[in-house]
Amino acid sequence: MRHLILYMATLAPLTTSLVQSTAIIPSYVYEYAPLVWLHSQDAYRPGDMQAQLDHTTPEVNWTAIQGAPSPLTLNNLDQLNSLGNTSVYLTSHEGITASPEPAWFRGIMPDAEGRISNGTGCAIIVVDHGKGNVDAFYFYFYPYNKGDIVLGMEFGDHIGDWEHNMIRFANGTPQAIWFSQHASGQAFTYNALEKKGKRPYSYSGNGTHANYAVKGQHDHTIPGLNLPTGFLLDYTDRGPLWDPTLNAYAYTYDPTTGIFTPSSPDTPVAWLEFNGRWGDDQPPGEPTIFGEAKYVAGPDGPKFKTLDRKYVCPSTPCVVLPFRIFAE
């Protein structure tokens, strides 16, 4: 009995610590979460974050890092910060120019319920600004990004792709939503958006995965301005419907301390601290036209997407539109 009491006493602080280290995600964050219409012809679907690590090797200057964690997981990815920091690239085993193209570039097709099998391709991050003001970020992960075609030439292909919506809430009521689009994006009032019940739709660009409020053709030559035609075109339609919340990790983020707190003890959190890139570096000697190249470097992760925002947009000026432009 004495040994049992000592054993239970040893467990008590651990149990308390686990309870204190988990976050409560407000129910309205899921209640109003966006649903994503993928393009019907997009070959590059959402993917599993851990699977991305399984198919890559961390490199700096196109050289594998000595002493990197093995296997690389979402629970130890942050250890690469001390082995190269922002110079680390999660480099695909086959290479971005591989032919034939690796099957894992294609991600996972959502099923009839909108679930991407057992893969986790979404991270929900909640930022509480106090006085009832809460931002909920919905980050979407894709293994591969297919760039735009301009004048018959393709630009901007890269491995790894992070996109997101952000909903700003006031006392649990959605006010406005941000749609990430390449180097910029657009913001709309919640009431302006097309929805299924309470859940707004986000339309994902064919190959590029930029997020739009309507389906159709979108020119993004001028960042933040969505025109019906132009030189840099994205295309959206109602292909497969993805419900990112069915396979998502959820966290809170404290801008004051910079700490991410997971919603459950078994939710990996270290990956959010990774300072490197989620894909290959740009191939050496890659030719460019007007400063643009066919193959570009992979993106950095959610922590670099201005989580502590004053406005709905990550930068100013921030225009929140009360209507959808170029609707069907």
Coordinates of C-alpha atoms in Angstrom, one line a residue:
M1 CA 0.0 0.0 0.0
R2 CA 2.8 2.4 0.9
H3 CA 4.3 1.9 -2.6
L4 CA 0.9 2.5 -4.2
I5 CA 0.6 5.8 -2.3
L6 CA 4.0 6.9 -3.4
Y7 CA 3.3 6.0 -7.0
M8 CA 0.0 7.9 -7.0
A9 CA 1.8 10.9 -5.4
T10 CA 4.3 10.8 -8.2
L11 CA 1.6 10.9 -10.8
A12 CA -0.3 13.8 -9.2
P13 CA 1.9 16.7 -10.3
L14 CA 2.1 15.2 -13.9
T15 CA -1.7 15.0 -14.2
T16 CA -2.1 18.6 -12.9
S17 CA 0.6 19.7 -15.4
L18 CA -1.2 18.1 -18.3
V19 CA -4.5 19.7 -17.4
Q20 CA -2.8 23.1 -17.1
S21 CA -1.0 22.7 -20.4
T22 CA -4.1 22.2 -22.6
A23 CA -6.4 24.9 -24.1
I24 CA -10.1 25.2 -24.4
I25 CA -11.2 26.1 -27.9
P26 CA -14.6 28.0 -28.0
S27 CA -17.3 26.0 -29.6
Y28 CA -18.1 28.8 -32.0
V29 CA -14.7 28.4 -33.6
Y30 CA -16.0 25.1 -35.1
E31 CA -19.6 26.3 -35.5
Y32 CA -18.6 29.0 -38.0
A33 CA -15.5 27.3 -39.5
P34 CA -15.1 27.7 -43.3
L35 CA -15.8 24.9 -45.7
V36 CA -13.4 24.7 -48.7
W37 CA -14.4 24.1 -52.2
L38 CA -11.4 22.6 -54.0
H39 CA -11.2 23.0 -57.8
S40 CA -12.6 20.1 -59.8
Q41 CA -9.5 19.9 -61.9
D42 CA -6.9 20.5 -59.2
A43 CA -4.5 17.5 -59.1
Y44 CA -2.9 18.8 -55.8
R45 CA -5.2 18.2 -52.8
P46 CA -4.7 18.8 -49.1
G47 CA -2.2 16.6 -47.4
D48 CA -1.0 15.2 -44.1
M49 CA 1.6 17.3 -42.3
Q50 CA 3.5 14.3 -40.9
A51 CA 3.5 12.6 -44.3
Q52 CA 5.3 15.7 -45.6
L53 CA 8.1 15.2 -43.1
D54 CA 8.3 11.5 -44.0
H55 CA 9.0 12.4 -47.6
T56 CA 11.6 15.1 -46.9
T57 CA 15.1 15.6 -45.5
P58 CA 16.1 18.9 -43.7
E59 CA 18.8 20.7 -45.7
V60 CA 20.8 23.9 -45.5
N61 CA 22.4 25.1 -48.8
W62 CA 21.2 21.8 -50.5
T63 CA 23.2 19.7 -48.0
A64 CA 21.6 17.4 -45.5
I65 CA 21.9 18.5 -41.9
Q66 CA 24.1 16.4 -39.7
G67 CA 22.6 15.5 -36.4
A68 CA 19.0 16.2 -37.4
P69 CA 16.3 14.3 -35.5
S70 CA 15.5 10.9 -37.0
P71 CA 12.7 10.2 -37.6
L72 CA 11.6 13.8 -38.1
T73 CA 8.2 14.3 -36.5
L74 CA 5.8 17.1 -35.6
N75 CA 7.0 16.7 -32.0
N76 CA 10.6 17.4 -32.7
L77 CA 10.6 19.6 -35.8
D78 CA 11.6 22.7 -33.7
Q79 CA 15.0 21.1 -33.0
L80 CA 16.0 22.1 -36.5
N81 CA 16.1 25.7 -35.3
S82 CA 19.4 25.2 -33.6
L83 CA 20.8 23.4 -36.8
G84 CA 20.1 26.1 -39.3
N85 CA 17.1 28.2 -38.1
T86 CA 15.5 30.0 -41.1
S87 CA 18.0 28.5 -43.5
V88 CA 16.5 25.0 -43.1
Y89 CA 14.4 23.6 -46.0
L90 CA 12.4 20.4 -45.7
T91 CA 13.7 19.0 -49.0
S92 CA 11.8 16.3 -50.9
H93 CA 13.7 13.1 -51.4
E94 CA 12.8 13.0 -55.1
G95 CA 13.4 16.8 -55.8
I96 CA 10.9 19.3 -57.1
T97 CA 11.9 18.6 -60.7
A98 CA 11.4 14.8 -60.4
S99 CA 9.9 13.0 -63.4
P100 CA 7.6 11.2 -63.0
E101 CA 6.1 13.3 -60.3
P102 CA 5.9 11.6 -56.9
A103 CA 2.4 10.5 -56.0
W104 CA 2.6 12.1 -52.6
F105 CA 2.7 15.6 -54.2
R106 CA -1.0 14.9 -55.0
G107 CA -2.2 14.9 -51.4
I108 CA -5.5 13.2 -50.3
M109 CA -8.8 13.5 -52.0
P110 CA -11.6 14.3 -49.5
D111 CA -14.3 11.7 -49.1
A112 CA -18.1 12.2 -49.3
E113 CA -18.0 13.7 -45.8
G114 CA -15.2 16.1 -46.6
R115 CA -12.6 14.2 -44.6
I116 CA -9.0 13.6 -46.0
S117 CA -8.8 10.0 -44.7
N118 CA -6.7 9.9 -41.5
G119 CA -4.4 12.8 -42.6
T120 CA -4.3 16.0 -40.7
G121 CA -4.1 19.0 -43.1
C122 CA -5.5 21.8 -41.0
A123 CA -4.3 23.8 -37.9
I124 CA -6.8 26.0 -36.0
I125 CA -5.1 28.7 -34.0
V126 CA -7.2 30.9 -31.6
V127 CA -5.9 34.3 -30.5
D128 CA -7.9 35.9 -27.7
H129 CA -7.4 39.7 -27.7
G130 CA -9.6 40.2 -24.6
K131 CA -12.9 42.0 -24.1
G132 CA -14.7 39.3 -26.2
N133 CA -12.5 39.9 -29.3
V134 CA -11.2 36.6 -30.7
D135 CA -9.4 35.7 -33.9
A136 CA -9.6 32.2 -35.2
F137 CA -7.1 31.2 -37.9
Y138 CA -7.8 28.1 -40.1
F139 CA -4.6 27.1 -41.8
Y140 CA -4.7 24.7 -44.7
F141 CA -1.8 22.5 -45.8
Y142 CA -1.1 21.2 -49.3
P143 CA 2.0 19.1 -50.2
Y144 CA 2.4 20.9 -53.5
N145 CA 1.6 24.3 -55.1
K146 CA 1.2 24.6 -58.9
G147 CA 2.0 28.1 -60.1
D148 CA 0.3 30.4 -62.6
I149 CA 0.8 30.3 -66.3
V150 CA 1.6 33.7 -67.9
L151 CA 2.0 34.1 -71.6
G152 CA 2.4 30.3 -71.9
M153 CA 5.1 30.1 -69.2
E154 CA 4.6 28.6 -65.7
F155 CA 5.8 30.5 -62.6
G156 CA 5.8 29.8 -58.9
D157 CA 5.7 26.0 -58.4
H158 CA 6.8 24.9 -54.9
I159 CA 6.7 22.0 -52.5
G160 CA 4.6 22.6 -49.4
D161 CA 1.8 25.2 -49.3
W162 CA 0.2 27.0 -46.4
E163 CA -3.0 29.0 -46.9
H164 CA -5.5 30.3 -44.5
N165 CA -8.8 32.0 -43.6
M166 CA -9.1 34.0 -40.4
I167 CA -12.4 34.9 -38.7
R168 CA -12.7 37.8 -36.3
F169 CA -15.3 37.3 -33.6
A170 CA -16.9 39.7 -31.1
N171 CA -18.5 38.0 -28.2
G172 CA -18.8 34.8 -30.2
T173 CA -20.4 36.4 -33.2
P174 CA -18.4 36.4 -36.5
Q175 CA -17.6 39.9 -37.8
A176 CA -15.3 39.5 -40.8
I177 CA -13.2 37.0 -42.6
W178 CA -9.7 37.1 -44.3
F179 CA -8.9 35.1 -47.4
S180 CA -5.2 34.6 -48.1
Q181 CA -4.2 35.0 -51.7
H182 CA -0.5 34.7 -52.7
A183 CA 1.3 37.7 -51.3
S184 CA -1.9 39.4 -50.1
G185 CA -5.6 38.7 -49.8
Q186 CA -9.1 40.0 -49.3
A187 CA -11.4 40.6 -46.3
F188 CA -15.2 40.5 -46.2
T189 CA -17.9 40.9 -43.6
Y190 CA -19.3 37.6 -42.5
N191 CA -22.8 38.6 -43.7
A192 CA -21.4 39.2 -47.2
L193 CA -20.4 35.6 -47.7
E194 CA -22.0 32.5 -49.2
K195 CA -22.6 29.9 -46.6
K196 CA -23.8 26.4 -45.7
G197 CA -25.8 27.1 -42.6
K198 CA -23.5 29.2 -40.5
R199 CA -20.3 28.0 -42.2
P200 CA -18.9 30.3 -44.9
Y201 CA -17.5 28.9 -48.1
S202 CA -13.9 29.5 -49.2
Y203 CA -13.0 28.6 -52.8
S204 CA -9.5 27.2 -53.4
G205 CA -7.6 28.2 -56.5
N206 CA -6.7 25.5 -59.0
G207 CA -3.2 24.4 -58.1
T208 CA -2.3 27.6 -56.3
H209 CA -4.8 27.1 -53.4
A210 CA -5.3 30.9 -52.9
N211 CA -8.6 31.5 -51.2
Y212 CA -11.5 33.4 -52.7
A213 CA -15.1 34.3 -51.7
V214 CA -16.6 33.3 -55.0
K215 CA -16.1 30.8 -57.8
G216 CA -14.9 31.8 -61.2
Q217 CA -11.9 33.5 -62.7
H218 CA -9.7 35.8 -60.6
D219 CA -6.9 38.1 -61.6
H220 CA -4.4 38.9 -58.8
T221 CA -1.9 41.0 -60.8
I222 CA -2.5 43.8 -58.2
P223 CA -2.2 42.3 -54.7
G224 CA -5.4 42.5 -52.8
L225 CA -7.5 43.4 -55.8
N226 CA -9.6 40.7 -57.4
L227 CA -10.5 41.4 -61.0
P228 CA -12.4 39.2 -63.5
T229 CA -9.5 39.1 -66.0
G230 CA -5.9 39.9 -66.4
F231 CA -2.4 38.4 -66.6
L232 CA -2.2 36.4 -63.4
L233 CA -5.3 34.3 -63.2
D234 CA -6.6 31.9 -60.6
Y235 CA -9.6 29.7 -61.2
T236 CA -12.1 28.4 -58.6
D237 CA -15.2 26.2 -58.9
R238 CA -17.3 23.7 -56.9
G239 CA -15.2 20.6 -57.0
P240 CA -14.7 18.3 -54.0
L241 CA -15.9 19.9 -50.7
W242 CA -13.3 19.7 -47.9
D243 CA -14.2 20.2 -44.3
P244 CA -10.8 21.0 -42.7
T245 CA -12.1 20.7 -39.1
L246 CA -12.7 16.9 -39.5
N247 CA -8.9 16.4 -39.5
A248 CA -7.4 19.4 -37.5
Y249 CA -5.1 20.2 -34.7
A250 CA -6.3 23.1 -32.5
Y251 CA -4.3 25.5 -30.4
T252 CA -4.5 28.8 -28.6
Y253 CA -1.7 31.4 -29.1
D254 CA -0.6 34.0 -26.6
P255 CA 1.0 37.0 -28.5
T256 CA 2.6 38.3 -25.3
T257 CA 4.5 35.1 -24.5
G258 CA 4.6 33.6 -28.0
I259 CA 3.4 30.3 -26.6
F260 CA 1.1 27.9 -28.5
T261 CA -1.0 25.7 -26.2
P262 CA -2.6 22.5 -27.7
S263 CA -6.2 21.6 -27.2
S264 CA -5.3 18.1 -25.9
P265 CA -2.1 16.5 -24.5
D266 CA -1.6 14.3 -27.5
T267 CA -1.8 17.2 -30.0
P268 CA 1.8 17.9 -31.4
V269 CA 2.9 21.5 -30.8
A270 CA 6.7 21.6 -31.4
W271 CA 6.2 21.9 -35.2
L272 CA 4.6 25.4 -34.8
E273 CA 8.0 26.7 -33.5
F274 CA 9.9 25.6 -36.6
N275 CA 11.5 28.6 -38.2
G276 CA 12.5 27.0 -41.6
R277 CA 10.6 26.3 -44.8
W278 CA 8.1 23.6 -45.6
G279 CA 9.6 22.6 -48.9
D280 CA 12.6 22.6 -51.2
D281 CA 14.9 25.6 -51.7
Q282 CA 14.8 27.1 -55.2
P283 CA 17.0 24.9 -57.5
P284 CA 20.5 26.3 -58.0
G285 CA 20.8 28.3 -61.3
E286 CA 17.0 28.4 -61.8
P287 CA 16.4 30.8 -64.7
T288 CA 14.1 33.8 -64.0
I289 CA 12.1 36.1 -66.2
F290 CA 11.3 39.6 -64.7
G291 CA 12.5 38.2 -61.4
E292 CA 10.1 35.3 -61.4
A293 CA 11.0 31.6 -61.7
K294 CA 9.2 28.3 -62.4
Y295 CA 10.4 26.7 -59.2
V296 CA 10.5 28.7 -56.0
A297 CA 11.3 28.0 -52.4
G298 CA 8.8 26.4 -50.1
P299 CA 6.8 28.6 -47.6
D300 CA 7.3 29.2 -43.9
G301 CA 4.7 28.1 -41.4
P302 CA 1.7 29.5 -39.5
K303 CA 3.7 31.4 -36.9
F304 CA 4.9 33.8 -39.6
K305 CA 1.4 34.8 -40.8
T306 CA 0.9 37.8 -38.5
L307 CA -1.1 36.0 -35.8
D308 CA -1.2 39.1 -33.6
R309 CA -3.2 41.4 -35.9
K310 CA -4.7 44.7 -35.2
Y311 CA -6.9 44.5 -38.2
V312 CA -8.6 41.6 -40.1
C313 CA -5.9 42.0 -42.7
P314 CA -2.3 41.3 -41.9
S315 CA -1.3 44.7 -43.2
T316 CA -2.7 48.1 -44.0
P317 CA -4.7 49.6 -45.6
C318 CA -7.3 47.0 -44.7
V319 CA -10.6 47.2 -46.6
V320 CA -13.4 44.9 -45.3
L321 CA -15.9 44.5 -48.2
P322 CA -19.6 44.3 -47.3
F323 CA -20.4 42.5 -50.6
R324 CA -18.9 39.8 -52.8
I325 CA -17.3 41.0 -56.0
F326 CA -17.8 39.1 -59.4
A327 CA -20.2 36.6 -58.0
E328 CA -21.8 34.0 -60.2

